[in-house]
CSV table of C-alpha atoms in Angstrom, one decimal:
chain,number,residue,atom,x,y,z
A,1,MET,CA,0.0,0.0,0.0
A,2,SER,CA,1.3,3.4,-1.0
A,3,GLU,CA,1.8,6.2,1.6
A,4,LEU,CA,0.9,9.5,0.0
A,5,VAL,CA,2.3,13.0,0.9
A,6,PRO,CA,0.4,16.3,0.3
A,7,GLY,CA,0.3,16.8,-3.5
A,8,GLY,CA,1.1,13.2,-4.3
A,9,ASN,CA,-1.2,11.4,-6.7
A,10,LEU,CA,-2.2,7.8,-7.5
A,11,PRO,CA,-3.7,6.3,-10.7
A,12,LEU,CA,-7.0,4.6,-9.8
A,13,PRO,CA,-8.0,1.2,-11.2
A,14,GLU,CA,-11.1,1.0,-13.4
A,15,GLY,CA,-14.3,0.8,-11.4
A,16,ALA,CA,-15.5,1.8,-8.0
A,17,VAL,CA,-13.2,2.7,-5.0
A,18,THR,CA,-13.9,3.3,-1.3
A,19,VAL,CA,-12.5,6.2,0.7
A,20,ARG,CA,-12.6,5.7,4.5
A,21,VAL,CA,-11.8,8.1,7.3
A,22,THR,CA,-12.3,6.7,10.8
A,23,GLY,CA,-12.5,8.6,14.0
A,24,PRO,CA,-14.6,11.5,15.4
A,25,PHE,CA,-15.2,13.1,12.0
A,26,ASP,CA,-18.0,13.7,9.6
A,27,VAL,CA,-17.1,12.7,6.0
A,28,SER,CA,-18.6,14.5,3.0
A,29,ALA,CA,-17.9,14.9,-0.7
A,30,LEU,CA,-18.4,17.6,-3.4
A,31,VAL,CA,-18.9,16.6,-7.0
A,32,THR,CA,-17.7,19.4,-9.2
A,33,ASP,CA,-17.1,20.2,-12.9
A,34,GLU,CA,-13.8,21.4,-14.5
A,35,GLY,CA,-14.3,24.8,-13.0
A,36,GLY,CA,-14.4,23.4,-9.5
A,37,LYS,CA,-18.0,24.4,-8.8
A,38,VAL,CA,-21.0,22.3,-7.8
A,39,ARG,CA,-24.1,22.5,-10.1
A,40,GLY,CA,-26.5,22.5,-7.2
A,41,ASP,CA,-27.4,21.0,-3.8
A,42,ALA,CA,-27.5,17.5,-5.3
A,43,ASP,CA,-23.7,17.6,-5.7
A,44,PHE,CA,-23.1,17.8,-2.0
A,45,VAL,CA,-22.9,14.3,-0.4
A,46,PHE,CA,-23.2,14.3,3.4
A,47,TYR,CA,-25.0,12.5,6.3
A,48,ASN,CA,-28.4,14.1,5.5
A,49,GLN,CA,-28.0,13.5,1.8
A,50,PRO,CA,-25.8,10.4,1.6
A,51,SER,CA,-25.9,9.7,-2.1
A,52,ALA,CA,-25.5,11.3,-5.5
A,53,PRO,CA,-25.0,9.7,-8.9
A,54,GLY,CA,-21.7,7.8,-8.6
A,55,ALA,CA,-21.1,8.6,-5.0
A,56,ARG,CA,-22.5,7.0,-1.8
A,57,LEU,CA,-21.7,7.7,1.9
A,58,SER,CA,-22.2,5.1,4.5
A,59,GLY,CA,-20.9,6.0,8.0
A,60,ASP,CA,-17.2,6.7,7.6
A,61,THR,CA,-16.9,5.3,4.1
A,62,LEU,CA,-17.5,7.0,0.8
A,63,THR,CA,-17.8,4.8,-2.3
A,64,VAL,CA,-17.1,6.5,-5.6
A,65,ASP,CA,-17.7,5.0,-9.1
A,66,PRO,CA,-16.3,7.6,-11.6
A,67,ARG,CA,-18.2,5.8,-14.4
A,68,ARG,CA,-21.5,6.6,-12.8
A,69,LEU,CA,-20.9,10.3,-11.9
A,70,ARG,CA,-23.3,12.8,-13.4
A,71,ALA,CA,-22.6,14.2,-16.8
A,72,GLY,CA,-19.9,16.9,-16.7
A,73,ALA,CA,-18.4,15.8,-13.4
A,74,ALA,CA,-14.7,16.0,-13.4
A,75,ARG,CA,-13.8,15.9,-9.7
A,76,VAL,CA,-14.9,14.5,-6.3
A,77,THR,CA,-13.4,16.3,-3.3
A,78,VAL,CA,-13.3,14.4,0.0
A,79,VAL,CA,-14.0,16.7,3.0
A,80,VAL,CA,-13.8,16.0,6.8
A,81,SER,CA,-15.0,18.1,9.7
A,82,PRO,CA,-15.4,17.4,13.4
A,83,ALA,CA,-18.4,15.2,14.3
A,84,ASP,CA,-18.9,17.7,17.1
A,85,PRO,CA,-18.9,21.2,15.7
A,86,ALA,CA,-17.7,22.6,19.1
A,87,THR,CA,-14.4,20.8,18.7
A,88,ASP,CA,-11.5,22.1,16.6
A,89,LEU,CA,-9.8,19.7,14.3
A,90,GLY,CA,-6.5,20.5,16.1
A,91,ARG,CA,-7.8,18.9,19.2
A,92,LEU,CA,-8.7,15.6,17.5
A,93,PRO,CA,-6.5,12.8,16.2
A,94,VAL,CA,-5.1,13.5,12.7
A,95,PRO,CA,-7.7,12.2,10.1
A,96,VAL,CA,-6.2,9.3,8.1
A,97,LEU,CA,-7.6,8.5,4.7
A,98,GLU,CA,-7.5,5.0,3.2
A,99,ILE,CA,-8.5,4.3,-0.3
A,100,SER,CA,-9.3,0.7,-1.5
A,101,ARG,CA,-10.8,-1.2,-4.4
A,102,VAL,CA,-14.3,-2.2,-3.9
A,103,GLY,CA,-14.1,-5.8,-3.0
A,104,GLY,CA,-10.3,-5.7,-3.3
A,105,GLY,CA,-7.2,-4.6,-1.4
A,106,ALA,CA,-6.0,-1.3,-0.1
A,107,LEU,CA,-4.4,1.1,-2.6
A,108,ALA,CA,-3.0,3.9,-0.5
A,109,ARG,CA,-3.1,5.8,2.7
A,110,PHE,CA,-2.7,9.5,3.4
A,111,THR,CA,-2.0,11.2,6.7
A,112,PRO,CA,-2.1,15.0,6.3
A,113,PRO,CA,-0.1,17.4,8.5
A,114,ARG,CA,-1.8,18.0,11.8
A,115,PRO,CA,-4.6,20.7,11.5
A,116,ARG,CA,-4.2,23.8,13.7
A,117,GLN,CA,-6.9,26.4,13.4
A,118,GLU,CA,-8.8,24.7,10.6
A,119,THR,CA,-12.4,23.6,11.1
A,120,VAL,CA,-12.9,21.9,7.7
A,121,LEU,CA,-10.2,19.9,5.9
A,122,LEU,CA,-10.0,18.9,2.2
A,123,LEU,CA,-8.3,15.5,2.4
A,124,ALA,CA,-8.2,14.4,-1.2
A,125,GLU,CA,-9.7,14.7,-4.6
A,126,ILE,CA,-10.6,12.1,-7.2
A,127,TYR,CA,-10.2,13.7,-10.6
A,128,ARG,CA,-10.3,12.9,-14.3
A,129,ARG,CA,-7.0,12.8,-16.1
A,130,GLY,CA,-7.4,11.9,-19.8
A,131,ASP,CA,-9.3,8.7,-20.1
A,132,GLY,CA,-8.7,7.7,-16.5
A,133,TRP,CA,-9.0,8.9,-13.0
A,134,LYS,CA,-6.5,9.7,-10.3
A,135,LEU,CA,-6.5,10.5,-6.5
A,136,ARG,CA,-4.5,13.5,-5.3
A,137,ALA,CA,-3.7,14.0,-1.6
A,138,LEU,CA,-4.5,17.5,-0.4
A,139,GLY,CA,-4.5,18.2,3.3
A,140,GLN,CA,-5.8,21.8,2.8
A,141,GLY,CA,-8.1,23.4,5.4
A,142,TYR,CA,-10.4,26.3,6.1
A,143,ALA,CA,-10.2,28.3,9.3
A,144,ASP,CA,-13.6,29.8,8.5
A,145,GLY,CA,-15.3,26.4,8.2
A,146,LEU,CA,-18.3,25.9,5.9
A,147,GLY,CA,-18.2,29.5,4.9
A,148,GLY,CA,-14.9,29.1,3.2
A,149,LEU,CA,-16.0,25.8,1.7
A,150,ALA,CA,-19.2,27.4,0.3
A,151,ARG,CA,-17.3,30.3,-1.1
A,152,ASP,CA,-14.8,28.2,-3.1
A,153,PHE,CA,-17.2,25.4,-4.3
A,154,GLY,CA,-20.4,27.4,-4.7
A,155,VAL,CA,-22.3,25.5,-2.0
A,156,GLU,CA,-25.3,27.1,-0.4
A,157,VAL,CA,-25.1,26.4,3.3
A,158,ALA,CA,-28.1,27.0,5.5
A,159,ASP,CA,-27.3,28.1,9.0
A,160,GLY,CA,-30.0,26.2,10.7
A,161,THR,CA,-30.2,23.6,13.4
A,162,PRO,CA,-31.0,20.3,11.6
A,163,ALA,CA,-27.4,19.6,10.6
A,164,THR,CA,-25.9,20.6,13.8
A,165,THR,CA,-28.5,18.7,15.8
A,166,ARG,CA,-27.2,15.5,14.3
A,167,THR,CA,-23.6,16.2,15.1
A,168,GLY,CA,-23.9,18.6,18.0
A,169,ALA,CA,-26.6,17.2,20.2
A,170,SER,CA,-28.9,14.3,20.2
A,171,VAL,CA,-32.6,15.0,19.5
A,172,PRO,CA,-34.4,15.1,22.8
A,173,TYR,CA,-36.3,11.8,23.5
A,174,PRO,CA,-40.0,12.5,24.0
A,175,GLY,CA,-40.3,9.7,26.5
A,176,PRO,CA,-42.7,6.7,26.7
A,177,ALA,CA,-46.5,7.2,26.4
A,178,ALA,CA,-46.8,6.6,30.1
A,179,SER,CA,-44.4,7.1,32.9
A,180,PRO,CA,-42.4,3.9,33.6
A,181,THR,CA,-42.8,2.1,36.9
A,182,PRO,CA,-40.3,3.8,39.2
A,183,ALA,CA,-37.3,1.6,39.9
A,184,ALA,CA,-35.9,1.1,43.3
A,185,PRO,CA,-34.0,4.2,44.3
A,186,PRO,CA,-30.3,3.7,43.5
A,187,ALA,CA,-27.6,4.7,45.9
A,188,PRO,CA,-26.8,8.5,45.7
A,189,TRP,CA,-24.3,9.4,43.1
A,190,ALA,CA,-20.8,10.5,44.2
A,191,PRO,CA,-17.7,11.2,42.2
A,192,PRO,CA,-15.5,8.1,41.7
A,193,ALA,CA,-12.8,7.6,44.2
A,194,PRO,CA,-9.5,9.2,43.4
A,195,PRO,CA,-6.7,7.0,42.1
A,196,GLY,CA,-4.6,5.1,44.5
A,197,PRO,CA,-1.4,6.4,46.1
A,198,PRO,CA,0.6,8.4,43.5
A,199,ALA,CA,3.8,7.1,42.1
A,200,PRO,CA,6.9,8.6,43.8
A,201,ARG,CA,7.4,12.2,42.6
A,202,LEU,CA,10.7,13.9,42.3
A,203,ALA,CA,10.3,17.2,44.2
A,204,PRO,CA,12.2,20.2,42.6
A,205,THR,CA,13.7,21.1,46.0
A,206,SER,CA,15.5,17.8,46.5
A,207,PRO,CA,16.4,16.2,43.2
A,208,SER,CA,16.8,12.4,43.3
A,209,PRO,CA,20.2,11.0,42.3
A,210,ALA,CA,18.3,9.1,39.6
A,211,LEU,CA,17.6,12.3,37.7
A,212,SER,CA,19.9,12.9,34.8
A,213,PRO,CA,21.6,16.3,34.6
A,214,ASP,CA,19.3,17.1,31.6
A,215,LEU,CA,16.2,16.6,33.7
A,216,ASP,CA,17.7,18.7,36.5
A,217,THR,CA,18.4,21.5,34.0
A,218,PHE,CA,14.9,21.2,32.5
A,219,LEU,CA,13.2,21.4,35.9
A,220,THR,CA,15.3,24.3,37.1
A,221,LEU,CA,14.6,26.3,33.9
A,222,VAL,CA,10.9,25.6,33.9
A,223,ASN,CA,10.4,26.4,37.6
A,224,SER,CA,12.4,29.6,37.2
A,225,ALA,CA,10.1,30.7,34.3
A,226,ARG,CA,7.0,29.8,36.3
A,227,GLY,CA,8.2,31.6,39.3
A,228,LYS,CA,8.6,34.9,37.4
A,229,VAL,CA,4.8,34.9,36.6
A,230,GLY,CA,3.8,33.7,40.1
A,231,SER,CA,3.1,30.1,39.2
A,232,ARG,CA,4.1,27.4,41.7
A,233,PRO,CA,6.8,25.0,40.8
A,234,VAL,CA,6.0,21.6,39.2
A,235,ALA,CA,7.4,18.3,40.2
A,236,LEU,CA,8.7,15.6,37.9
A,237,ASP,CA,6.4,12.6,37.9
A,238,ALA,CA,7.8,9.2,37.0
A,239,ARG,CA,4.6,8.2,35.2
A,240,LEU,CA,4.4,11.3,33.1
A,241,THR,CA,8.1,10.8,32.2
A,242,ARG,CA,7.4,7.2,31.1
A,243,ALA,CA,4.5,8.4,28.9
A,244,ALA,CA,6.6,11.2,27.5
A,245,ARG,CA,9.5,8.8,26.6
A,246,ALA,CA,7.1,6.3,24.9
A,247,HIS,CA,5.6,9.1,22.8
A,248,ALA,CA,8.9,10.7,21.9
A,249,CYS,CA,10.1,7.2,20.7
A,250,ALA,CA,6.9,6.8,18.6
A,251,MET,CA,7.3,10.1,16.9
A,252,ALA,CA,11.0,9.5,16.2
A,253,SER,CA,10.2,6.1,14.7
A,254,ALA,CA,7.6,7.7,12.4
A,255,GLY,CA,9.8,10.7,11.6
A,256,ARG,CA,7.0,13.2,12.3
A,257,LEU,CA,5.3,15.1,15.2
A,258,GLY,CA,1.8,14.2,16.2
A,259,VAL,CA,-0.6,13.8,19.1
A,260,GLU,CA,-1.2,10.3,17.8
A,261,GLY,CA,1.8,8.0,17.1
A,262,PRO,CA,2.2,5.5,14.2
A,263,ASP,CA,0.9,2.8,16.6
A,264,GLY,CA,-2.4,4.6,16.7
A,265,VAL,CA,-2.0,5.5,20.4
A,266,SER,CA,-2.4,9.2,21.5
A,267,VAL,CA,-0.1,10.9,23.9
A,268,PHE,CA,-3.1,11.2,26.3
A,269,GLN,CA,-3.7,7.4,26.1
A,270,ARG,CA,0.0,6.9,27.0
A,271,VAL,CA,-0.5,9.1,30.1
A,272,THR,CA,-3.5,7.2,31.4
A,273,ALA,CA,-1.8,3.9,30.5
A,274,SER,CA,1.1,4.9,32.8
A,275,GLY,CA,-1.3,5.0,35.7
A,276,TYR,CA,-1.7,8.8,35.9
A,277,THR,CA,-5.3,9.9,36.0
A,278,TYR,CA,-5.7,13.6,35.3
A,279,VAL,CA,-8.2,16.4,35.6
A,280,THR,CA,-6.3,18.5,33.1
A,281,VAL,CA,-3.3,17.9,30.9
A,282,GLY,CA,-1.1,19.9,28.5
A,283,GLU,CA,1.6,18.8,26.1
A,284,HIS,CA,4.6,20.2,24.1
A,285,LEU,CA,5.5,18.1,21.0
A,286,VAL,CA,8.6,19.6,19.4
A,287,SER,CA,11.4,18.6,17.1
A,288,GLY,CA,14.7,20.4,16.6
A,289,PRO,CA,16.0,21.7,20.0
A,290,ARG,CA,19.3,20.0,20.9
A,291,ASN,CA,19.1,20.3,24.7
A,292,PRO,CA,16.8,21.4,27.5
A,293,PRO,CA,17.8,25.1,27.5
A,294,GLU,CA,17.0,25.3,23.8
A,295,PHE,CA,13.7,23.4,24.4
A,296,VAL,CA,12.6,25.7,27.2
A,297,GLU,CA,13.6,28.8,25.1
A,298,TYR,CA,11.4,27.5,22.3
A,299,CYS,CA,8.5,27.1,24.6
A,300,LEU,CA,8.8,30.6,26.0
A,301,ARG,CA,9.2,32.2,22.5
A,302,THR,CA,5.5,32.0,21.4
A,303,GLU,CA,2.3,32.6,23.1
A,304,GLN,CA,0.5,29.2,23.3
A,305,PRO,CA,3.5,27.1,24.3
A,306,ARG,CA,4.5,29.8,26.9
A,307,ARG,CA,0.9,29.8,28.3
A,308,THR,CA,1.1,26.1,28.8
A,309,LEU,CA,4.4,26.2,30.5
A,310,HIS,CA,3.3,29.0,32.8
A,311,ASP,CA,-0.2,27.6,33.6
A,312,PRO,CA,-0.7,27.7,37.4
A,313,VAL,CA,-3.1,24.7,37.3
A,314,PHE,CA,-0.4,22.2,36.5
A,315,THR,CA,1.4,20.5,39.4
A,316,ASP,CA,3.4,17.7,37.7
A,317,ALA,CA,5.6,17.4,34.6
A,318,GLY,CA,7.4,14.8,32.6
A,319,LEU,CA,10.0,15.2,29.8
A,320,ALA,CA,11.7,12.9,27.3
A,321,TYR,CA,13.5,13.3,24.1
A,322,VAL,CA,14.9,10.9,21.5
A,323,SER,CA,17.5,11.6,18.9
A,324,GLY,CA,17.8,9.9,15.5
A,325,GLY,CA,14.9,8.0,14.1
A,326,ARG,CA,13.8,8.1,10.5
A,327,SER,CA,14.6,11.8,10.0
A,328,GLY,CA,17.6,12.2,12.3
A,329,ASP,CA,15.9,15.0,14.3
A,330,THR,CA,15.5,15.2,18.0
A,331,TYR,CA,11.9,14.6,19.1
A,332,TRP,CA,10.7,16.1,22.4
A,333,THR,CA,7.6,15.4,24.5
A,334,ALA,CA,6.9,17.4,27.6
A,335,LEU,CA,3.8,16.7,29.6
A,336,TRP,CA,2.1,18.9,32.2
A,337,ALA,CA,-0.8,17.7,34.3
A,338,ARG,CA,-2.8,17.9,37.5
A,339,PRO,CA,-3.9,14.6,39.0
A,340,LEU,CA,-7.6,13.8,39.4
A,341,THR,CA,-9.0,13.8,42.9
A,342,THR,CA,-12.6,13.5,44.0
A,343,ALA,CA,-12.6,17.2,44.9
A,344,ASP,CA,-11.2,18.2,41.4
A,345,LEU,CA,-13.8,16.1,39.6
A,346,ALA,CA,-16.7,17.5,41.7
A,347,ARG,CA,-15.3,21.0,41.1
A,348,ALA,CA,-15.1,20.5,37.3
A,349,VAL,CA,-18.7,19.1,36.9
A,350,ASP,CA,-20.1,21.7,39.3
A,351,GLU,CA,-18.5,24.5,37.2
A,352,VAL,CA,-20.2,23.1,34.1
A,353,VAL,CA,-23.6,23.2,35.8
A,354,VAL,CA,-23.0,26.8,37.1
A,355,LEU,CA,-21.9,28.1,33.7
A,356,THR,CA,-24.8,26.3,32.0
A,357,ASN,CA,-27.3,27.8,34.4
A,358,ARG,CA,-25.8,31.2,33.9
A,359,GLN,CA,-26.6,30.9,30.2
A,360,ARG,CA,-30.2,29.9,31.0
A,361,THR,CA,-30.9,32.6,33.6
A,362,GLY,CA,-29.4,35.1,31.3
A,363,THR,CA,-32.3,34.4,28.8
A,364,GLY,CA,-35.0,34.3,31.5
A,365,LEU,CA,-35.1,30.5,31.9
A,366,PRO,CA,-35.0,28.8,35.4
A,367,PRO,CA,-31.8,27.1,36.4
A,368,LEU,CA,-31.4,23.3,36.1
A,369,ALA,CA,-31.3,21.2,39.2
A,370,ALA,CA,-28.6,18.6,39.7
A,371,ASP,CA,-29.9,15.1,39.3
A,372,PRO,CA,-27.8,12.2,40.7
A,373,HIS,CA,-29.2,9.6,38.2
A,374,LEU,CA,-28.3,11.8,35.2
A,375,ALA,CA,-25.0,12.6,36.8
A,376,ARG,CA,-24.2,8.9,37.2
A,377,ALA,CA,-25.1,8.2,33.6
A,378,ALA,CA,-23.1,11.2,32.3
A,379,GLN,CA,-20.0,10.3,34.3
A,380,ALA,CA,-20.2,6.6,33.2
A,381,TYR,CA,-20.5,7.6,29.5
A,382,SER,CA,-17.6,10.1,29.6
A,383,THR,CA,-15.4,7.4,31.2
A,384,ASP,CA,-16.5,4.8,28.6
A,385,MET,CA,-15.7,7.1,25.7
A,386,ALA,CA,-12.2,7.8,27.0
A,387,ALA,CA,-11.5,4.2,27.9
A,388,ARG,CA,-12.8,2.6,24.7
A,389,ALA,CA,-11.7,5.5,22.4
A,390,PHE,CA,-15.0,6.3,20.7
A,391,TYR,CA,-17.0,9.5,20.4
A,392,SER,CA,-20.6,9.3,19.6
A,393,HIS,CA,-24.1,9.7,21.1
A,394,THR,CA,-24.6,6.0,20.3
A,395,SER,CA,-22.4,3.6,22.3
A,396,PRO,CA,-20.7,0.6,20.6
A,397,GLU,CA,-23.5,-1.5,21.9
A,398,GLY,CA,-26.1,0.8,20.3
A,399,THR,CA,-27.4,2.4,23.5
A,400,GLN,CA,-28.8,6.0,23.2
A,401,PRO,CA,-28.8,8.8,25.9
A,402,TRP,CA,-32.3,7.9,27.1
A,403,ASP,CA,-31.3,4.2,27.5
A,404,ARG,CA,-28.3,5.2,29.6
A,405,ALA,CA,-30.4,7.6,31.8
A,406,ALA,CA,-33.0,4.9,32.4
A,407,ALA,CA,-30.3,2.3,33.3
A,408,ALA,CA,-28.9,4.8,35.9
A,409,GLY,CA,-32.4,5.0,37.5
A,410,SER,CA,-33.8,8.1,35.9
A,411,THR,CA,-37.6,8.2,35.2
A,412,ARG,CA,-37.6,11.5,33.5
A,413,ARG,CA,-39.8,11.6,30.4
A,414,SER,CA,-37.6,13.8,28.2
A,415,ILE,CA,-33.9,13.3,27.7
A,416,GLY,CA,-31.2,15.3,25.8
A,417,GLU,CA,-27.5,15.0,25.6
A,418,ASN,CA,-24.5,17.1,24.7
A,419,ILE,CA,-21.0,15.6,24.3
A,420,ALA,CA,-17.6,17.2,23.6
A,421,CYS,CA,-14.0,16.2,23.5
A,422,GLY,CA,-10.7,17.9,23.6
A,423,GLN,CA,-11.6,21.0,25.7
A,424,ARG,CA,-9.3,21.6,28.7
A,425,SER,CA,-11.7,23.4,31.1
A,426,ALA,CA,-15.4,23.8,32.0
A,427,ALA,CA,-15.4,27.3,30.6
A,428,GLU,CA,-14.0,26.2,27.3
A,429,VAL,CA,-16.5,23.3,26.8
A,430,VAL,CA,-19.6,25.4,27.8
A,431,GLU,CA,-18.5,28.2,25.4
A,432,GLY,CA,-18.1,25.6,22.6
A,433,TRP,CA,-21.5,24.2,23.3
A,434,MET,CA,-23.1,27.7,23.3
A,435,ASN,CA,-21.4,28.4,19.9
A,436,SER,CA,-23.1,25.4,18.3
A,437,PRO,CA,-26.8,25.7,17.6
A,438,GLY,CA,-27.6,22.0,18.4
A,439,HIS,CA,-25.9,22.1,21.8
A,440,ARG,CA,-27.3,25.6,22.5
A,441,ALA,CA,-30.8,24.3,21.9
A,442,ASN,CA,-30.4,21.6,24.5
A,443,ILE,CA,-28.9,24.0,27.1
A,444,LEU,CA,-31.7,26.6,26.5
A,445,LYS,CA,-34.6,24.1,26.2
A,446,PRO,CA,-37.4,25.3,28.4
A,447,GLY,CA,-38.7,21.8,29.0
A,448,PHE,CA,-35.5,20.6,30.7
A,449,THR,CA,-35.5,20.9,34.4
A,450,HIS,CA,-32.5,18.7,35.6
A,451,ILE,CA,-28.9,18.1,34.6
A,452,GLY,CA,-26.0,15.7,35.1
A,453,VAL,CA,-22.5,16.2,34.0
A,454,GLY,CA,-19.6,13.8,33.4
A,455,PHE,CA,-15.9,14.3,32.7
A,456,ALA,CA,-13.0,11.9,32.0
A,457,GLY,CA,-9.4,12.2,30.8
A,458,GLY,CA,-7.7,10.0,28.3
A,459,GLY,CA,-8.6,8.5,24.9
A,460,PRO,CA,-7.5,9.9,21.5
A,461,ALA,CA,-8.8,13.5,22.3
A,462,GLY,CA,-7.6,13.9,25.8
A,463,THR,CA,-10.8,14.9,27.5
A,464,TYR,CA,-14.4,13.8,27.2
A,465,TRP,CA,-17.4,15.8,28.5
A,466,THR,CA,-21.1,14.8,28.8
A,467,GLN,CA,-24.2,16.8,29.7
A,468,LEU,CA,-27.4,14.8,30.2
A,469,PHE,CA,-30.6,16.8,30.5
A,470,GLY,CA,-34.0,15.7,31.8
A,471,GLY,CA,-37.4,17.1,31.9
């Protein structure tokens, strides 16, 4: 199977091919003429309109048969966007495209450069060349989302709620015709117990002899920089250092930077696999610096890396770097985290409730009351998404939000759910939900009276949030 780079192309065999992009993404396609414009709405293939002549979308797989495209069609452009509109592409795993013969073997794979501020990404295009067809790898994005896509391809995008309801929030369940027989009251919900005793931590004030001089230097420089802005020093944590070393090795073996390594494991999954359960986490993934002073200097040079290094919420750190690998560069992974405690979890979910109710009362709606059954279901679902690395309102077993609420003991007749991944704080996730019409509709639904919130760290995206509403 060929590995394509941006701009690379591949002759396609005669007949139909499939294009697949797995992960927390929506796949769509645009059928255009030689001028690169669609003829009308029928040329836009997406989840609400999954087929057009010669193109059919089923879940994460697009099947294209160039022989059956409409007359005048010269190109099919494959587009991906976050399944949750409140989540930037930069916070998700890098979307990987695989193209195969229908009923045959794989032809090629394309991993684009990691998106940054883009919210829509053009992954590839299938285009006519002479009497045949080729695939070209693109990896080009739009920071202005569907607006930029519409401008360039001539698509009319309606700014309504139906599309965002599918991706941003599940449609509220109307409930059964009659109230179910109340179940026996379950035990009151409480946040899960904090993880066991932490692994030995290397305090900055008394370095262990096991520390290498490089780590000593790193810790001294970092805590000096943090002290200048009033942030407390961090301590080196053995688990974070193990996770950092594993991820630096993975990046070096692939010869590229990435939140997800060539083994398909994200840096966040390496952290939780090391035994470190966090309430918040940050990372620096860098290549080039030759030693810790150069690495810290790089982190302090630009705003976002500097903000992470200075962030007062972090208490622990881990660092590793590996030289050599496929490209011969030096690959660095620095991890910053705060361990999860019962108090931290309760504080995070309570803050989501407070911020949600602030949005409701600001529009004249009554605040939502905390519901232990909904909270239990929401917490369990966030934990499940992180542990099993999926992101959807439908679980791998096919359960829906109202199924999970009922299983947790809720008898509420109307259920709605918001989910999000990748956001690092309660403020960030609520802001994202309010900027998405589907999520906003759930938060401001007059018929909802109660709420439960869940949070978990880990998985491909790093953080998973769930709001479960009842009325």
